XYZ file of C-alpha atoms in Angstrom:
147
model
C -130.528 102.886 145.010
C -126.853 102.076 144.525
C -125.546 98.805 145.948
C -122.322 96.817 145.821
C -122.744 93.147 144.945
C -121.071 90.638 147.257
C -121.450 87.780 144.782
C -122.310 87.192 141.129
C -126.018 87.528 140.400
C -127.115 86.476 136.934
C -128.816 89.278 135.060
C -127.658 91.919 137.543
C -123.864 91.896 137.740
C -120.723 90.383 139.143
C -119.079 90.479 142.551
C -117.872 93.956 143.620
C -119.867 95.687 140.859
C -121.732 98.850 141.822
C -125.214 98.623 140.331
C -128.386 100.659 140.454
C -131.503 98.747 141.580
C -134.969 99.645 142.745
C -135.063 100.511 146.434
C -137.449 97.695 147.413
C -135.407 95.023 145.632
C -132.231 96.190 147.338
C -133.655 96.814 150.812
C -136.014 93.833 151.016
C -134.119 91.114 149.163
C -130.499 91.715 148.164
C -129.196 93.262 151.395
C -131.027 90.972 153.904
C -129.973 87.858 151.938
C -126.346 89.011 152.074
C -126.076 89.334 148.283
C -125.283 93.064 148.428
C -124.425 96.031 150.645
C -125.189 99.731 150.416
C -122.813 101.692 148.203
C -121.743 104.275 150.789
C -118.443 106.114 150.375
C -116.715 103.998 153.028
C -117.973 100.744 151.459
C -116.817 101.892 148.014
C -113.322 102.618 149.379
C -113.221 99.255 151.139
C -114.236 97.379 147.968
C -111.694 99.332 145.881
C -108.942 98.367 148.330
C -110.052 94.719 148.299
C -110.029 94.687 144.487
C -106.556 96.211 144.431
C -105.228 93.572 146.835
C -106.919 90.698 145.027
C -105.964 91.725 141.479
C -103.347 88.987 141.137
C -105.882 86.390 142.305
C -108.385 87.740 139.774
C -105.871 87.284 136.968
C -105.364 83.657 138.021
C -109.127 83.016 138.137
C -109.555 84.546 134.670
C -106.691 82.438 133.306
C -108.271 79.289 134.779
C -111.592 80.184 133.119
C -109.858 80.746 129.761
C -108.032 77.416 130.095
C -111.305 75.622 130.832
C -112.980 77.261 127.824
C -110.036 76.270 125.624
C -110.092 72.672 126.891
C -113.850 72.384 126.302
C -113.264 73.728 122.801
C -115.693 72.425 120.204
C -116.971 69.453 122.199
C -120.407 68.349 121.015
C -122.516 66.777 123.738
C -125.224 64.193 123.115
C -128.146 64.171 125.486
C -130.757 61.464 125.281
C -134.405 62.125 126.024
C -137.650 60.275 125.554
C -139.455 61.711 122.553
C -142.748 61.259 120.796
C -143.308 60.445 117.122
C -143.135 64.119 116.103
C -139.709 64.639 117.709
C -141.063 66.561 120.666
C -139.464 65.409 123.913
C -141.326 64.725 127.125
C -140.306 67.525 129.477
C -137.322 69.703 128.621
C -133.540 69.587 128.688
C -132.194 71.467 131.699
C -128.876 73.019 132.655
C -128.354 70.163 135.110
C -128.308 67.661 132.230
C -125.764 69.795 130.341
C -123.626 70.054 133.483
C -123.770 66.258 133.965
C -122.830 65.659 130.311
C -119.844 67.994 130.689
C -118.855 66.232 133.923
C -118.922 62.891 132.066
C -116.499 64.394 129.521
C -114.202 65.509 132.362
C -115.160 69.190 132.713
C -116.511 70.512 136.008
C -119.003 73.337 135.332
C -121.653 74.542 137.771
C -125.176 74.314 136.340
C -125.919 77.877 137.454
C -123.354 79.162 134.964
C -125.090 77.511 131.988
C -127.924 79.151 130.045
C -129.921 78.582 126.863
C -131.221 81.108 124.358
C -134.396 79.099 123.771
C -136.208 76.347 125.636
C -135.035 72.892 124.569
C -138.180 70.851 123.956
C -137.521 69.069 120.664
C -134.969 66.704 119.189
C -132.237 68.619 117.378
C -129.078 70.670 117.751
C -128.795 73.546 120.224
C -126.245 75.899 121.757
C -125.712 76.518 125.487
C -123.721 79.460 126.817
C -121.380 78.935 129.759
C -120.519 82.026 131.808
C -117.115 81.022 133.201
C -115.957 84.535 134.175
C -117.178 88.077 133.654
C -114.932 88.287 130.569
C -114.962 84.616 129.522
C -118.077 83.127 127.979
C -118.042 79.916 125.964
C -120.648 78.297 123.743
C -121.167 74.540 123.768
C -123.053 72.717 121.041
C -125.252 69.814 122.043
C -127.570 67.396 120.299
C -130.786 66.129 121.773
C -131.403 62.582 120.536
C -134.440 60.389 121.000
C -133.979 57.347 123.201
């Protein structure tokens, strides 16, 4: 089933992308929730026209994302967590904690745009990936320290 995404969905695609999904996922979840619409010929033409009209806005949004990535640069965040004797922390570090640490440094990043390659459950150094735009991804290094 072909659908057109109305908003960014992590792991599936970005707004206005035409993607192929299983019929049940599209019919029972994406379309009723308003996340997508059927990819009929008229809808495809409408989305193409909207993209054409919004191309200058898209360039501005991409430039803003690149500027944010450049300003974040090589910032290393320190996140404190309670840890046991072996260095294993109680619980796990979440994207919300990374987002708060970035906010404390003066960068506003939504927690939904942050992801980890591995679960963060021990003291040490890790890398988080920030998906600022479909073409702009930035990696942030952070250290988990024992409190």
